[in-house]
Short mmCIF file of C-alpha atoms in Angstrom, two decimals:
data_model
loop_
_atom_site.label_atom_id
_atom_site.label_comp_id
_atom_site.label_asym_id
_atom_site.label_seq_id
_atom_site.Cartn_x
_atom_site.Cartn_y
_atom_site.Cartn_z
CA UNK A 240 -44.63 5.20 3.38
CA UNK A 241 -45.27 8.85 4.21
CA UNK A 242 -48.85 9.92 5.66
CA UNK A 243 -50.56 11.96 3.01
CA UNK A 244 -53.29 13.29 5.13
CA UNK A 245 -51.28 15.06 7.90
CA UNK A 246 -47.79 15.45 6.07
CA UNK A 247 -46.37 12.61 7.79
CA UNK A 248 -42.65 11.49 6.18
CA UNK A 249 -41.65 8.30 6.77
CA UNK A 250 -38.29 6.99 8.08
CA UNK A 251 -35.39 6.49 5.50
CA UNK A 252 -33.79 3.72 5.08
CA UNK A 253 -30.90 2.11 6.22
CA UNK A 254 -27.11 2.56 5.17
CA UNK A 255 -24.29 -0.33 4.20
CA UNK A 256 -21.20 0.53 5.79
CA UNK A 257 -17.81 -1.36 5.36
CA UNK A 258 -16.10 -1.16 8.48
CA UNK A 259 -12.14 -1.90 9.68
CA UNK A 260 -11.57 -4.60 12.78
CA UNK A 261 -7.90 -5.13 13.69
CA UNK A 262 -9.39 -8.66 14.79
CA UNK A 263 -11.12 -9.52 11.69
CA UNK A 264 -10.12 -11.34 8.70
CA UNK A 265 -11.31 -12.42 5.43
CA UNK A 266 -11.76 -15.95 6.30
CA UNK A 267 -13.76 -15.44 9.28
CA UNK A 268 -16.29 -12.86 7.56
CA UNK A 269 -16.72 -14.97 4.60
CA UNK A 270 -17.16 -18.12 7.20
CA UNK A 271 -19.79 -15.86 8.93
CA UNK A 272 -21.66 -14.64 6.04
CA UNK A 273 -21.37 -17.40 3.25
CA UNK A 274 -24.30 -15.81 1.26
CA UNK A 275 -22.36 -12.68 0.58
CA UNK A 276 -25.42 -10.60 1.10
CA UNK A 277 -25.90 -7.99 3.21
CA UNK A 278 -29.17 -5.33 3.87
CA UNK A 279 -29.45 -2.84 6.19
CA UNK A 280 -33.47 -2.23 7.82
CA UNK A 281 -35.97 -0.82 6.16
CA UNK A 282 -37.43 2.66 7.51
CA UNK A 283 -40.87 2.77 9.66
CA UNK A 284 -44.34 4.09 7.90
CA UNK A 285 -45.66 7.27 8.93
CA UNK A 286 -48.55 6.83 11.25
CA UNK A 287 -50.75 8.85 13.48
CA UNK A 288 -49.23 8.52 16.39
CA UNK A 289 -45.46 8.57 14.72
CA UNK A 290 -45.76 10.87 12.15
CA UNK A 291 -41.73 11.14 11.52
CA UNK A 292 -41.55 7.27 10.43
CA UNK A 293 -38.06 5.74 12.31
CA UNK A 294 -35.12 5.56 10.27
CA UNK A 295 -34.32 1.77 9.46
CA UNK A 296 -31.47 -0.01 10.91
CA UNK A 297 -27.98 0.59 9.56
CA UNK A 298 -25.95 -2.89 8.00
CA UNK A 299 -22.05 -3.07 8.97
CA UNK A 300 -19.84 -5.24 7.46
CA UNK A 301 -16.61 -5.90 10.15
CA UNK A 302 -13.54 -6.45 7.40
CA UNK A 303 -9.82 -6.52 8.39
CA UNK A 304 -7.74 -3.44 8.53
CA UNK A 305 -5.96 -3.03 4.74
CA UNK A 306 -9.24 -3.07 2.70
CA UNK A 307 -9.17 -2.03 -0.41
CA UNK A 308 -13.22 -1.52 -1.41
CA UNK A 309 -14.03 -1.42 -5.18
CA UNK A 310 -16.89 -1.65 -7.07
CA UNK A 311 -17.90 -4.42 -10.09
CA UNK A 312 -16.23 -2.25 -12.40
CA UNK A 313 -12.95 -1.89 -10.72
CA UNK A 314 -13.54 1.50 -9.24
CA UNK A 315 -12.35 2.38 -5.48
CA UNK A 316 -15.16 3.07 -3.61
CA UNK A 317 -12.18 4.18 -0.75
CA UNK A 318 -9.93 2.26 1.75
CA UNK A 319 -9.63 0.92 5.05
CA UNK A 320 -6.04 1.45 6.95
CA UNK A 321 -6.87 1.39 10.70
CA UNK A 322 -9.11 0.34 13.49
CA UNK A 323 -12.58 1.68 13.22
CA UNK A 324 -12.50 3.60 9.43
CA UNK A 325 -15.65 3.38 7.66
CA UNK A 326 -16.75 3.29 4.19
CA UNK A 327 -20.77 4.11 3.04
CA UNK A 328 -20.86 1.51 0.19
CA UNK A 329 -24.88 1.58 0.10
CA UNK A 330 -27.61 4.43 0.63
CA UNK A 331 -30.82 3.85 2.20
CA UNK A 332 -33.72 5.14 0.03
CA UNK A 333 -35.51 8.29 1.42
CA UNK A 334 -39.07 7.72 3.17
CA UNK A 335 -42.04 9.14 1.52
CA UNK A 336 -42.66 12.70 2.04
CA UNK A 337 -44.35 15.48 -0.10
CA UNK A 338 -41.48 15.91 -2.57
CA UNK A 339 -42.31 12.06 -3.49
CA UNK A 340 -45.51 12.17 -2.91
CA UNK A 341 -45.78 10.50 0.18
CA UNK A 342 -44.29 6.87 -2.07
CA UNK A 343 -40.80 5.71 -0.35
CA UNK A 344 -37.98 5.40 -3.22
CA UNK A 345 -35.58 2.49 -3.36
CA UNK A 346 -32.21 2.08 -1.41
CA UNK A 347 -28.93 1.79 -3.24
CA UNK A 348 -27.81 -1.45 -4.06
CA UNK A 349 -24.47 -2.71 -5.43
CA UNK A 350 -22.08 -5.34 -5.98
CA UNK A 351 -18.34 -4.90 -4.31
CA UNK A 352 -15.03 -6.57 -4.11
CA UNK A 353 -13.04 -6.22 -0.97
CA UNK A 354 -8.99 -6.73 -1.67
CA UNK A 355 -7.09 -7.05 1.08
CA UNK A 356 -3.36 -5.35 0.76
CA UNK A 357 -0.41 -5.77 3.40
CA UNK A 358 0.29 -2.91 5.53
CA UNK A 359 4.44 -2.60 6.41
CA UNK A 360 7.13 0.05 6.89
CA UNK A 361 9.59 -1.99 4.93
CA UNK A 362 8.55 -4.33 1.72
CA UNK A 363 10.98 -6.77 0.97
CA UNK A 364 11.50 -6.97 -2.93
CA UNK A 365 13.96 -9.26 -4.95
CA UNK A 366 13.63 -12.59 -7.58
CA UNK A 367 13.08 -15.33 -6.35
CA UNK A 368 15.56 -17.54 -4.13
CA UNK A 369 17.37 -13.79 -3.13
CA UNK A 370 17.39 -14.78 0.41
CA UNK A 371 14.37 -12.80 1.69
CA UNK A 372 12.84 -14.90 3.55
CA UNK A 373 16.19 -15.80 5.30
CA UNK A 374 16.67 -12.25 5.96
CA UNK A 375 13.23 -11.93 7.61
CA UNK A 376 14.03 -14.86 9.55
CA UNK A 377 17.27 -12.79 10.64
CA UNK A 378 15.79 -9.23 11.13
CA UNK A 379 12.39 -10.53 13.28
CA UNK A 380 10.84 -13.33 15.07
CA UNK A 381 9.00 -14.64 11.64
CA UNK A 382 9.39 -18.05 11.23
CA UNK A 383 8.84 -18.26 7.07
CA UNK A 384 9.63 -21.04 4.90
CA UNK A 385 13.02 -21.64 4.17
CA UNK A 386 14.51 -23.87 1.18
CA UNK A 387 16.74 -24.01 -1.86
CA UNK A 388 14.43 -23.50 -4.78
CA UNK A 389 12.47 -20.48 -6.49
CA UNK A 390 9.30 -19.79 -5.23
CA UNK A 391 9.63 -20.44 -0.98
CA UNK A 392 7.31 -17.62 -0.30
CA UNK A 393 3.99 -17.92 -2.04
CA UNK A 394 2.26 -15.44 0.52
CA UNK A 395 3.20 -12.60 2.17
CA UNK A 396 5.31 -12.93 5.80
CA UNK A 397 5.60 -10.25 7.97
CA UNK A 398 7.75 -9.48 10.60
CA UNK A 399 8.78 -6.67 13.09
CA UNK A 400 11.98 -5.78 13.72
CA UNK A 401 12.20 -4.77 17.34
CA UNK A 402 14.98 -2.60 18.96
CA UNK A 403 17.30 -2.37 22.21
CA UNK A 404 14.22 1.06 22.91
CA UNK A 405 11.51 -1.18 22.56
CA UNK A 406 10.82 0.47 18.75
CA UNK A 407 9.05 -1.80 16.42
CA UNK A 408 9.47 -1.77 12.76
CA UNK A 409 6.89 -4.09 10.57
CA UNK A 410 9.14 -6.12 7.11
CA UNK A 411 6.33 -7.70 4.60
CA UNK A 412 8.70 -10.45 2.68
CA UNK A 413 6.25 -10.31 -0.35
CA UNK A 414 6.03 -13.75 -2.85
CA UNK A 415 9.74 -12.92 -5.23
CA UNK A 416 9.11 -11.63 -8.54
CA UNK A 417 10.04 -12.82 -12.11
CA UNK A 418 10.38 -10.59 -15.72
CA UNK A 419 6.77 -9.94 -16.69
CA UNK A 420 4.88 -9.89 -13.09
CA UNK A 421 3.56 -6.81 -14.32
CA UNK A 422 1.59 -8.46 -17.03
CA UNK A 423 0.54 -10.66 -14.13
CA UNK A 424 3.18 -14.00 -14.90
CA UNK A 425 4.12 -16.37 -11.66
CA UNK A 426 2.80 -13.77 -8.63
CA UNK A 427 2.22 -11.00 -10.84
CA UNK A 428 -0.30 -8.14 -9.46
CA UNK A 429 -1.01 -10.53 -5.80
CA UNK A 430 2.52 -9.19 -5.24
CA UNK A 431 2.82 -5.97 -7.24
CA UNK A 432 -0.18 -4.82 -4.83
CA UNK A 433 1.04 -5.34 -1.51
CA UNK A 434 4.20 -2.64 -2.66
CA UNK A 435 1.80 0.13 -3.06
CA UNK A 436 1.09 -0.17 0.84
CA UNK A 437 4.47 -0.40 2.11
CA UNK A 438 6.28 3.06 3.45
CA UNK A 439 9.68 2.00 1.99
CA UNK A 440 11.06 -0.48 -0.13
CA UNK A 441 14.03 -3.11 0.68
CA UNK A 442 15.69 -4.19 -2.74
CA UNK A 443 17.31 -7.85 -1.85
CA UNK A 444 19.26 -9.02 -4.11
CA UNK A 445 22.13 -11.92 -4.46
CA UNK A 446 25.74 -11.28 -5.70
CA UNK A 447 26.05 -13.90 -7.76
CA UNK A 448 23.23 -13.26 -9.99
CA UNK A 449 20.17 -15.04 -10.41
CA UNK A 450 18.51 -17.46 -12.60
CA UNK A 451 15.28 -18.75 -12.55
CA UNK A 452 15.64 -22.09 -14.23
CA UNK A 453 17.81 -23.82 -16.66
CA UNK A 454 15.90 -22.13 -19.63
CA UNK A 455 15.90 -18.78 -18.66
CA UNK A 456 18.60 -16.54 -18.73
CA UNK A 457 21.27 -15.90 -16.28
CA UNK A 458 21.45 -12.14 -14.81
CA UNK A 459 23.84 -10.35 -12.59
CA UNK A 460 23.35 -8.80 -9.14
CA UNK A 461 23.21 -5.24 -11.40
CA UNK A 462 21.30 -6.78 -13.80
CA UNK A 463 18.34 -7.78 -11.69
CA UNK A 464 18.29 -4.44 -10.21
CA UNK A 465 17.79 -2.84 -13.15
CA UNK A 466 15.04 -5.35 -14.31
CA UNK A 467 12.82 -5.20 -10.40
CA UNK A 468 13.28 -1.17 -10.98
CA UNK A 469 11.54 -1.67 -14.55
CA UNK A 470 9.28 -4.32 -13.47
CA UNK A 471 7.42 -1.88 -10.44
CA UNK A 472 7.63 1.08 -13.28
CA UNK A 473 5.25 -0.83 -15.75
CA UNK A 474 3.41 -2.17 -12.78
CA UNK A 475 2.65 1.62 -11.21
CA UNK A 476 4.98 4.64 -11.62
CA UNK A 477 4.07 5.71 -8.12
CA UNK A 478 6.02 2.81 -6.98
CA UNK A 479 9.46 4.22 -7.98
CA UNK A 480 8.75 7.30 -5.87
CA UNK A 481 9.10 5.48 -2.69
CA UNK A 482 12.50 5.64 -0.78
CA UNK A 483 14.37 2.44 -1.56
CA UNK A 484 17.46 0.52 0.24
CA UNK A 485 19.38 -1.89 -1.54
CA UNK A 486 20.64 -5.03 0.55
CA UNK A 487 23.25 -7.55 -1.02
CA UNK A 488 23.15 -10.34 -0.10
CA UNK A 489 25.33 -13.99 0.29
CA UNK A 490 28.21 -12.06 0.61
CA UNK A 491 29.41 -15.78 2.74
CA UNK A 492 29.76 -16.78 -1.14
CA UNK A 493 33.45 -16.70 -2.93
CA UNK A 494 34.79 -14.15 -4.75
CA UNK A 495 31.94 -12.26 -3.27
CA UNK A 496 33.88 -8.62 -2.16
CA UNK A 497 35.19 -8.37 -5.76
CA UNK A 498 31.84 -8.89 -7.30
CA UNK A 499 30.54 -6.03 -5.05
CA UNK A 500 32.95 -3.86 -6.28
CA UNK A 501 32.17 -4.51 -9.53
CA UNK A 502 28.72 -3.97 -8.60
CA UNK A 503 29.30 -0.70 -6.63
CA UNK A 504 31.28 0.78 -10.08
CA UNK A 505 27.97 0.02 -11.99
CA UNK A 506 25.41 1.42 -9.67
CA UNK A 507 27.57 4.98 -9.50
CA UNK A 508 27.66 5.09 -13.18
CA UNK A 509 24.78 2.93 -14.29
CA UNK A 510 24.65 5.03 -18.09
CA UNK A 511 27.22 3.55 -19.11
CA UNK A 512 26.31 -0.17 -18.60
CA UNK A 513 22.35 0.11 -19.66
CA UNK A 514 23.77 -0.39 -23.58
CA UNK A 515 23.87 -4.08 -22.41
CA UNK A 516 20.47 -4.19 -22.26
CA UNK A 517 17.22 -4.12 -24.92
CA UNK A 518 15.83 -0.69 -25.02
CA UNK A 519 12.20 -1.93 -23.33
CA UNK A 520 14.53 -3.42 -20.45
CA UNK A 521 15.65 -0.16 -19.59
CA UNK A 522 13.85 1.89 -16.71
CA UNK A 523 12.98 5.87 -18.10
CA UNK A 524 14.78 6.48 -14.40
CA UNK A 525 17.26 4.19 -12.53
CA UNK A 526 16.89 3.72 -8.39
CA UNK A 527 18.61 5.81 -6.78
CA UNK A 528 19.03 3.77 -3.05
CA UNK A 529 19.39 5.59 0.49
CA UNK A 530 21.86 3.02 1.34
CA UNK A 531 23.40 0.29 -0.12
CA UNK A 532 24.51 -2.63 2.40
CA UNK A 533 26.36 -5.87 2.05
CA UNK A 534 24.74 -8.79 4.08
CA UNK A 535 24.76 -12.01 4.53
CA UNK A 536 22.03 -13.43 5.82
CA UNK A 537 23.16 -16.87 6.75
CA UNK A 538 26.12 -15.73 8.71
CA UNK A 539 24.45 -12.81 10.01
CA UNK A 540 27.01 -10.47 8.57
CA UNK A 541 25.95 -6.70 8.11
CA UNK A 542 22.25 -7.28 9.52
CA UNK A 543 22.87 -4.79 12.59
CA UNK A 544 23.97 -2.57 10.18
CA UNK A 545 20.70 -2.64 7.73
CA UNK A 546 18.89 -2.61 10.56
CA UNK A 547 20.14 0.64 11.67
CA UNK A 548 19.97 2.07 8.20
CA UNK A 549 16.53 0.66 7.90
CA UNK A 550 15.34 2.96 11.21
CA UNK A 551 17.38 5.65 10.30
CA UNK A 552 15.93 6.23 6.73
CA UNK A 553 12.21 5.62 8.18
CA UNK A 554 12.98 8.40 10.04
CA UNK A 555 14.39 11.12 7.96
CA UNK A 556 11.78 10.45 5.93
CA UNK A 557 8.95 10.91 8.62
CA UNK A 558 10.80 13.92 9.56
CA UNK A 559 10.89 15.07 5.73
CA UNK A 560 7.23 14.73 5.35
CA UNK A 561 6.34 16.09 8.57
CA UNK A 562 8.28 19.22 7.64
CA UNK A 563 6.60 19.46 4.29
CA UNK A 564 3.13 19.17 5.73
CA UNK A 565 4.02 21.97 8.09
CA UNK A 566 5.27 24.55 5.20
CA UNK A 567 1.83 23.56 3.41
CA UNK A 568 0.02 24.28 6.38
CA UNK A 569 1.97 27.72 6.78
CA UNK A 570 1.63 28.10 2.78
CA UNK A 571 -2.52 27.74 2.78
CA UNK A 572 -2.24 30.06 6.14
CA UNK A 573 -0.51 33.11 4.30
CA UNK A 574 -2.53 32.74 0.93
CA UNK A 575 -5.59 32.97 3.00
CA UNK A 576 -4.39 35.84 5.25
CA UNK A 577 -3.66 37.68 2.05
CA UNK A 578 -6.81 36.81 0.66
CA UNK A 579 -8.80 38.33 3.18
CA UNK A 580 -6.34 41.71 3.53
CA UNK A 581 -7.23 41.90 0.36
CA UNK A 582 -10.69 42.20 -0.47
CA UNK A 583 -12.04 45.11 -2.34
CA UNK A 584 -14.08 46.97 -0.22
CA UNK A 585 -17.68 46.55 -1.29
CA UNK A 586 -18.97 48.89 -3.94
CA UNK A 587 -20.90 51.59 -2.12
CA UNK A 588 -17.97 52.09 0.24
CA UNK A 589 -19.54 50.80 3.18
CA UNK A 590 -17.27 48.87 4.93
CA UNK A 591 -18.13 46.96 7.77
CA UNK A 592 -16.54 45.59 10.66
CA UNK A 593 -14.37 42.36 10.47
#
């Protein structure tokens, strides 16, 4: 309350903040605070001796880095990628003062939804059973689930690959997809998500086609490219502007070099294969990969190699988008020099000093 006699305001109230903890998770937070309910203080009265009322106590929710705040209707409200980033998710209401007549109004209140997405430099993406999570296993120290049917991985694993200089490279082996994830069948949108966060994406895929049971149809290795390119485009566009590298893998298996060829002759000329598919199959653009590399990730065959390639296109692309900050920078610098060489004089002729 504000103090009508002598003009006194009183204190607002407090703010909700959503804040990022690298030591925080989900779990514990929702252990912590199992009512879901959170209010910051409420502001002091104006009084005699205190006419400027103290400002209530501000609430702060600790949340794991890779928050993702929305409101009940879906909105973004913002997002949380590193150690100490805050979002205001609730206003406290204004003390009373003369403009409302002394009477304090109400705070802001508001449901949210916090969604937590992984944060990597490389996403691993393939159908199920591709060999990703043996490829983790190869590239890092991550010790995921291993075994010979579809869905190993039914959360993401993530790894770091870590070099002879003491660099450190962070692989998310997300859950595998299936046709239709984008309409949210088998892992659907919990895995279509945790793409948007990665810097770069790792196609896996196996040479000798995949097939997800006995009453789905068989593809080939170019065939399930084609279908994980289309798959992320109906999910997000975005997506498909991200650098991608293609690894194939299980090329231990027989026959293996000749289906790679095979392979190789489609991916340089995919227009002329993409009759074999139905027209809502096709992507509107097909991937074009910074590398293409033939693993195998049981014998450990080409993993140095994607592992170089990996680093390598990280950087050029770091060094691409440093580069194009800079010419923006240089860009906004020149409009506004010619901006202000510009100005008209003013209209009595008087010009003063800059």
């Amino acid at each position: 309350m504000g103090y009508p006699r002598l003009g006194g305001e009183g204190g607002k109230g407090g703010d909700v903040w959503v804040v990022a903890h690298k030591k925080m998770t989900l779990k514990q937070l929702k252990d912590k605070y199992p009512q879901k309910r959170f209010v910051a203080g409420e502001g002091a009265n104006s009084r005699v001796n205190a006419l400027k009322g103290s400002r209530g106590k501000d609430c702060e929710i600790p949340v794991p880095v890779g928050i993702s705040v929305t409101d009940e209707n879906g909105k973004i409200i913002g997002e949380l990628n590193k150690e100490k980033d805050r979002i205001l998710v609730a206003e406290g209401g204004l003390g009373g003062k003369l403009l409302t007549n002394f009477l304090p109004l109400k705070g802001q209140k508001r449901v949210i939804h916090l969604d937590l997405k992984l944060i990597a430099d490389i996403g691993l993406v393939g159908f199920p059973n591709a060999g990703k999570s043996s490829l983790l296993s190869q590239v890092s120290h991550a010790k995921p689930a291993i075994a010979d049917y579809a869905f190993t991985t039914l959360q993401p694993e993530l790894g770091k690959i870590v070099y002879n200089d003491f660099r450190q490279i962070s692989v998310a082996d997300l859950p595998g997809l299936i046709e239709g994830a984008h309409m949210n069948k088998g892992m659907g949108h919990k895995f279509l998500k945790h793409i948007e966060r990665t810097r770069q994406l790792l196609f896996v895929v196996d040479i000798s086609g995949f097939q997800l049971s006995s009453q789905t149809q068989y593809r080939t290795a170019f065939e399930t490219i084609i279908l994980l390119t289309k798959e992320l485009e109906l999910y997000k566009e975005e997506l498909q502007t991200k650098p991608v590298l293609l690894a194939v893998n299980k090329m231990d298996l027989p026959g293996a070099q000749d289906m790679f060829h095979v392979l190789m002759n489609q991916l340089q000329n995919p227009k002329d294969f993409l009759h074999l598919f139905k027209k809502n199959m096709i992507p509107e653009r097909t991937v074009e990969f910074q590398h293409i590399i033939p693993i195998s990730a049981i014998t450990g065959e080409g993993i140095e190699e994607l592992k170089n390639y990996i680093r390598k296109s990280l950087d050029e692309h770091a060094n691409q988008e440093n580069g194009a900050y800079h010419k923006k920078q240089l860009l906004n610098l020149q409009i506004s020099n010619t901006i202000s060489y510009n100005e008209p004089p003013p209209k009595n002729g008087v010009t003063s000093p800059r």
